[in-house]
Amino acid sequence: YVMGRKRYKDQILLQILQLCAEEESASKTQIVYGAGLNFRTVIPYLELVTRNRLVEIQEGKVPRYKTTAKGKKALGYMRELRNMIPEPQVPAD
């Protein structure tokens, strides 16, 4: 991720699903830093993935987010699509 470049919603969702699939789960803090978001902007994304059952919340002292089987399937499709449509090359300064 390059600072100053706008990301699309699908790119952010892909990062969140990847983070929640790695290490079996991720805390909100890990998602915020791993996806390059802030604590306010991550909330709608987490609500979206949990509402659509792509991620489940594991309750505990620190809630953790885990990618579900449906989320892993979606992650696979999103990765395939990303590979089919590469990012445009940005010229170096």
mmCIF file with all atom_site columns, C-alpha atoms in Angstrom:
data_model
loop_
_atom_site.group_PDB
_atom_site.id
_atom_site.type_symbol
_atom_site.label_atom_id
_atom_site.label_alt_id
_atom_site.label_comp_id
_atom_site.label_asym_id
_atom_site.label_entity_id
_atom_site.label_seq_id
_atom_site.pdbx_PDB_ins_code
_atom_site.Cartn_x
_atom_site.Cartn_y
_atom_site.Cartn_z
_atom_site.occupancy
_atom_site.B_iso_or_equiv
_atom_site.pdbx_formal_charge
_atom_site.auth_seq_id
_atom_site.auth_comp_id
_atom_site.auth_asym_id
_atom_site.auth_atom_id
_atom_site.pdbx_PDB_model_num
ATOM 1  C CA . TYR A 1 1  ? 0.000   0.000   0.000   1.00 0.00 ? 1  TYR A CA 1
ATOM 2  C CA . VAL A 1 2  ? 1.320   3.392   -1.030  1.00 0.00 ? 2  VAL A CA 1
ATOM 3  C CA . MET A 1 3  ? 0.373   6.363   1.149   1.00 0.00 ? 3  MET A CA 1
ATOM 4  C CA . GLY A 1 4  ? -1.637  9.027   -0.626  1.00 0.00 ? 4  GLY A CA 1
ATOM 5  C CA . ARG A 1 5  ? -3.299  6.597   -3.031  1.00 0.00 ? 5  ARG A CA 1
ATOM 6  C CA . LYS A 1 6  ? -7.027  6.044   -2.587  1.00 0.00 ? 6  LYS A CA 1
ATOM 7  C CA . ARG A 1 7  ? -8.036  2.439   -2.071  1.00 0.00 ? 7  ARG A CA 1
ATOM 8  C CA . TYR A 1 8  ? -11.307 0.952   -3.158  1.00 0.00 ? 8  TYR A CA 1
ATOM 9  C CA . LYS A 1 9  ? -13.713 -0.735  -0.763  1.00 0.00 ? 9  LYS A CA 1
ATOM 10 C CA . ASP A 1 10 ? -12.936 -4.182  -2.203  1.00 0.00 ? 10 ASP A CA 1
ATOM 11 C CA . GLN A 1 11 ? -9.212  -3.701  -1.566  1.00 0.00 ? 11 GLN A CA 1
ATOM 12 C CA . ILE A 1 12 ? -9.879  -2.820  2.078   1.00 0.00 ? 12 ILE A CA 1
ATOM 13 C CA . LEU A 1 13 ? -12.255 -5.766  2.502   1.00 0.00 ? 13 LEU A CA 1
ATOM 14 C CA . LEU A 1 14 ? -9.647  -8.082  0.982   1.00 0.00 ? 14 LEU A CA 1
ATOM 15 C CA . GLN A 1 15 ? -7.051  -6.874  3.492   1.00 0.00 ? 15 GLN A CA 1
ATOM 16 C CA . ILE A 1 16 ? -9.459  -7.321  6.415   1.00 0.00 ? 16 ILE A CA 1
ATOM 17 C CA . LEU A 1 17 ? -10.385 -10.869 5.359   1.00 0.00 ? 17 LEU A CA 1
ATOM 18 C CA . GLN A 1 18 ? -6.698  -11.746 4.920   1.00 0.00 ? 18 GLN A CA 1
ATOM 19 C CA . LEU A 1 19 ? -5.813  -10.372 8.346   1.00 0.00 ? 19 LEU A CA 1
ATOM 20 C CA . CYS A 1 20 ? -8.661  -12.263 10.013  1.00 0.00 ? 20 CYS A CA 1
ATOM 21 C CA . ALA A 1 21 ? -7.647  -15.483 8.234   1.00 0.00 ? 21 ALA A CA 1
ATOM 22 C CA . GLU A 1 22 ? -3.968  -15.229 9.200   1.00 0.00 ? 22 GLU A CA 1
ATOM 23 C CA . GLU A 1 23 ? -3.145  -16.567 12.644  1.00 0.00 ? 23 GLU A CA 1
ATOM 24 C CA . GLU A 1 24 ? -6.756  -17.828 12.758  1.00 0.00 ? 24 GLU A CA 1
ATOM 25 C CA . SER A 1 25 ? -8.060  -14.467 14.033  1.00 0.00 ? 25 SER A CA 1
ATOM 26 C CA . ALA A 1 26 ? -7.170  -10.812 14.567  1.00 0.00 ? 26 ALA A CA 1
ATOM 27 C CA . SER A 1 27 ? -8.009  -8.116  17.095  1.00 0.00 ? 27 SER A CA 1
ATOM 28 C CA . LYS A 1 28 ? -9.459  -4.773  16.016  1.00 0.00 ? 28 LYS A CA 1
ATOM 29 C CA . THR A 1 29 ? -6.073  -3.169  16.691  1.00 0.00 ? 29 THR A CA 1
ATOM 30 C CA . GLN A 1 30 ? -4.305  -5.691  14.435  1.00 0.00 ? 30 GLN A CA 1
ATOM 31 C CA . ILE A 1 31 ? -6.865  -5.017  11.699  1.00 0.00 ? 31 ILE A CA 1
ATOM 32 C CA . VAL A 1 32 ? -6.526  -1.230  12.037  1.00 0.00 ? 32 VAL A CA 1
ATOM 33 C CA . TYR A 1 33 ? -2.743  -1.284  11.731  1.00 0.00 ? 33 TYR A CA 1
ATOM 34 C CA . GLY A 1 34 ? -2.564  -4.152  9.241   1.00 0.00 ? 34 GLY A CA 1
ATOM 35 C CA . ALA A 1 35 ? -5.090  -2.584  6.863   1.00 0.00 ? 35 ALA A CA 1
ATOM 36 C CA . GLY A 1 36 ? -3.823  0.972   7.320   1.00 0.00 ? 36 GLY A CA 1
ATOM 37 C CA . LEU A 1 37 ? -7.126  2.273   8.682   1.00 0.00 ? 37 LEU A CA 1
ATOM 38 C CA . ASN A 1 38 ? -8.090  4.144   11.829  1.00 0.00 ? 38 ASN A CA 1
ATOM 39 C CA . PHE A 1 39 ? -10.401 3.051   14.626  1.00 0.00 ? 39 PHE A CA 1
ATOM 40 C CA . ARG A 1 40 ? -13.318 5.127   13.330  1.00 0.00 ? 40 ARG A CA 1
ATOM 41 C CA . THR A 1 41 ? -13.139 4.014   9.691   1.00 0.00 ? 41 THR A CA 1
ATOM 42 C CA . VAL A 1 42 ? -12.696 0.311   10.489  1.00 0.00 ? 42 VAL A CA 1
ATOM 43 C CA . ILE A 1 43 ? -16.096 0.039   12.237  1.00 0.00 ? 43 ILE A CA 1
ATOM 44 C CA . PRO A 1 44 ? -18.324 0.079   9.101   1.00 0.00 ? 44 PRO A CA 1
ATOM 45 C CA . TYR A 1 45 ? -16.066 -2.479  7.424   1.00 0.00 ? 45 TYR A CA 1
ATOM 46 C CA . LEU A 1 46 ? -16.178 -4.818  10.427  1.00 0.00 ? 46 LEU A CA 1
ATOM 47 C CA . GLU A 1 47 ? -19.954 -4.421  10.610  1.00 0.00 ? 47 GLU A CA 1
ATOM 48 C CA . LEU A 1 48 ? -20.223 -5.265  6.900   1.00 0.00 ? 48 LEU A CA 1
ATOM 49 C CA . VAL A 1 49 ? -18.121 -8.435  7.077   1.00 0.00 ? 49 VAL A CA 1
ATOM 50 C CA . THR A 1 50 ? -19.803 -9.670  10.269  1.00 0.00 ? 50 THR A CA 1
ATOM 51 C CA . ARG A 1 51 ? -23.338 -8.880  9.017   1.00 0.00 ? 51 ARG A CA 1
ATOM 52 C CA . ASN A 1 52 ? -22.609 -10.880 5.847   1.00 0.00 ? 52 ASN A CA 1
ATOM 53 C CA . ARG A 1 53 ? -21.085 -13.726 7.878   1.00 0.00 ? 53 ARG A CA 1
ATOM 54 C CA . LEU A 1 54 ? -17.665 -13.407 6.239   1.00 0.00 ? 54 LEU A CA 1
ATOM 55 C CA . VAL A 1 55 ? -16.100 -12.874 9.668   1.00 0.00 ? 55 VAL A CA 1
ATOM 56 C CA . GLU A 1 56 ? -17.277 -13.983 13.100  1.00 0.00 ? 56 GLU A CA 1
ATOM 57 C CA . ILE A 1 57 ? -16.520 -12.312 16.411  1.00 0.00 ? 57 ILE A CA 1
ATOM 58 C CA . GLN A 1 58 ? -14.861 -14.458 19.048  1.00 0.00 ? 58 GLN A CA 1
ATOM 59 C CA . GLU A 1 59 ? -15.893 -12.949 22.364  1.00 0.00 ? 59 GLU A CA 1
ATOM 60 C CA . GLY A 1 60 ? -13.344 -12.562 25.119  1.00 0.00 ? 60 GLY A CA 1
ATOM 61 C CA . LYS A 1 61 ? -11.449 -9.958  27.093  1.00 0.00 ? 61 LYS A CA 1
ATOM 62 C CA . VAL A 1 62 ? -10.291 -8.663  23.710  1.00 0.00 ? 62 VAL A CA 1
ATOM 63 C CA . PRO A 1 63 ? -12.772 -9.612  20.953  1.00 0.00 ? 63 PRO A CA 1
ATOM 64 C CA . ARG A 1 64 ? -11.113 -11.246 17.964  1.00 0.00 ? 64 ARG A CA 1
ATOM 65 C CA . TYR A 1 65 ? -12.326 -11.485 14.396  1.00 0.00 ? 65 TYR A CA 1
ATOM 66 C CA . LYS A 1 66 ? -12.052 -14.762 12.510  1.00 0.00 ? 66 LYS A CA 1
ATOM 67 C CA . THR A 1 67 ? -12.702 -15.371 8.812   1.00 0.00 ? 67 THR A CA 1
ATOM 68 C CA . THR A 1 68 ? -15.517 -17.920 8.359   1.00 0.00 ? 68 THR A CA 1
ATOM 69 C CA . ALA A 1 69 ? -15.657 -20.643 5.701   1.00 0.00 ? 69 ALA A CA 1
ATOM 70 C CA . LYS A 1 70 ? -17.859 -18.301 3.634   1.00 0.00 ? 70 LYS A CA 1
ATOM 71 C CA . GLY A 1 71 ? -15.305 -15.518 4.152   1.00 0.00 ? 71 GLY A CA 1
ATOM 72 C CA . LYS A 1 72 ? -12.431 -17.765 3.040   1.00 0.00 ? 72 LYS A CA 1
ATOM 73 C CA . LYS A 1 73 ? -14.365 -18.633 -0.116  1.00 0.00 ? 73 LYS A CA 1
ATOM 74 C CA . ALA A 1 74 ? -14.986 -14.921 -0.780  1.00 0.00 ? 74 ALA A CA 1
ATOM 75 C CA . LEU A 1 75 ? -11.306 -14.218 -0.085  1.00 0.00 ? 75 LEU A CA 1
ATOM 76 C CA . GLY A 1 76 ? -10.328 -16.772 -2.720  1.00 0.00 ? 76 GLY A CA 1
ATOM 77 C CA . TYR A 1 77 ? -12.622 -15.150 -5.292  1.00 0.00 ? 77 TYR A CA 1
ATOM 78 C CA . MET A 1 78 ? -11.318 -11.682 -4.443  1.00 0.00 ? 78 MET A CA 1
ATOM 79 C CA . ARG A 1 79 ? -7.697  -12.831 -4.815  1.00 0.00 ? 79 ARG A CA 1
ATOM 80 C CA . GLU A 1 80 ? -8.491  -14.419 -8.188  1.00 0.00 ? 80 GLU A CA 1
ATOM 81 C CA . LEU A 1 81 ? -10.130 -11.229 -9.374  1.00 0.00 ? 81 LEU A CA 1
ATOM 82 C CA . ARG A 1 82 ? -7.184  -9.141  -8.163  1.00 0.00 ? 82 ARG A CA 1
ATOM 83 C CA . ASN A 1 83 ? -4.819  -11.398 -10.114 1.00 0.00 ? 83 ASN A CA 1
ATOM 84 C CA . MET A 1 84 ? -6.956  -11.108 -13.263 1.00 0.00 ? 84 MET A CA 1
ATOM 85 C CA . ILE A 1 85 ? -7.054  -7.321  -13.092 1.00 0.00 ? 85 ILE A CA 1
ATOM 86 C CA . PRO A 1 86 ? -3.626  -6.050  -12.034 1.00 0.00 ? 86 PRO A CA 1
ATOM 87 C CA . GLU A 1 87 ? -3.198  -2.634  -10.445 1.00 0.00 ? 87 GLU A CA 1
ATOM 88 C CA . PRO A 1 88 ? -2.160  0.106   -12.869 1.00 0.00 ? 88 PRO A CA 1
ATOM 89 C CA . GLN A 1 89 ? 1.525   0.944   -12.627 1.00 0.00 ? 89 GLN A CA 1
ATOM 90 C CA . VAL A 1 90 ? 2.192   4.318   -11.036 1.00 0.00 ? 90 VAL A CA 1
ATOM 91 C CA . PRO A 1 91 ? 5.253   6.071   -12.492 1.00 0.00 ? 91 PRO A CA 1
ATOM 92 C CA . ALA A 1 92 ? 8.063   6.648   -9.982  1.00 0.00 ? 92 ALA A CA 1
ATOM 93 C CA . ASP A 1 93 ? 8.866   10.261  -9.102  1.00 0.00 ? 93 ASP A CA 1
#
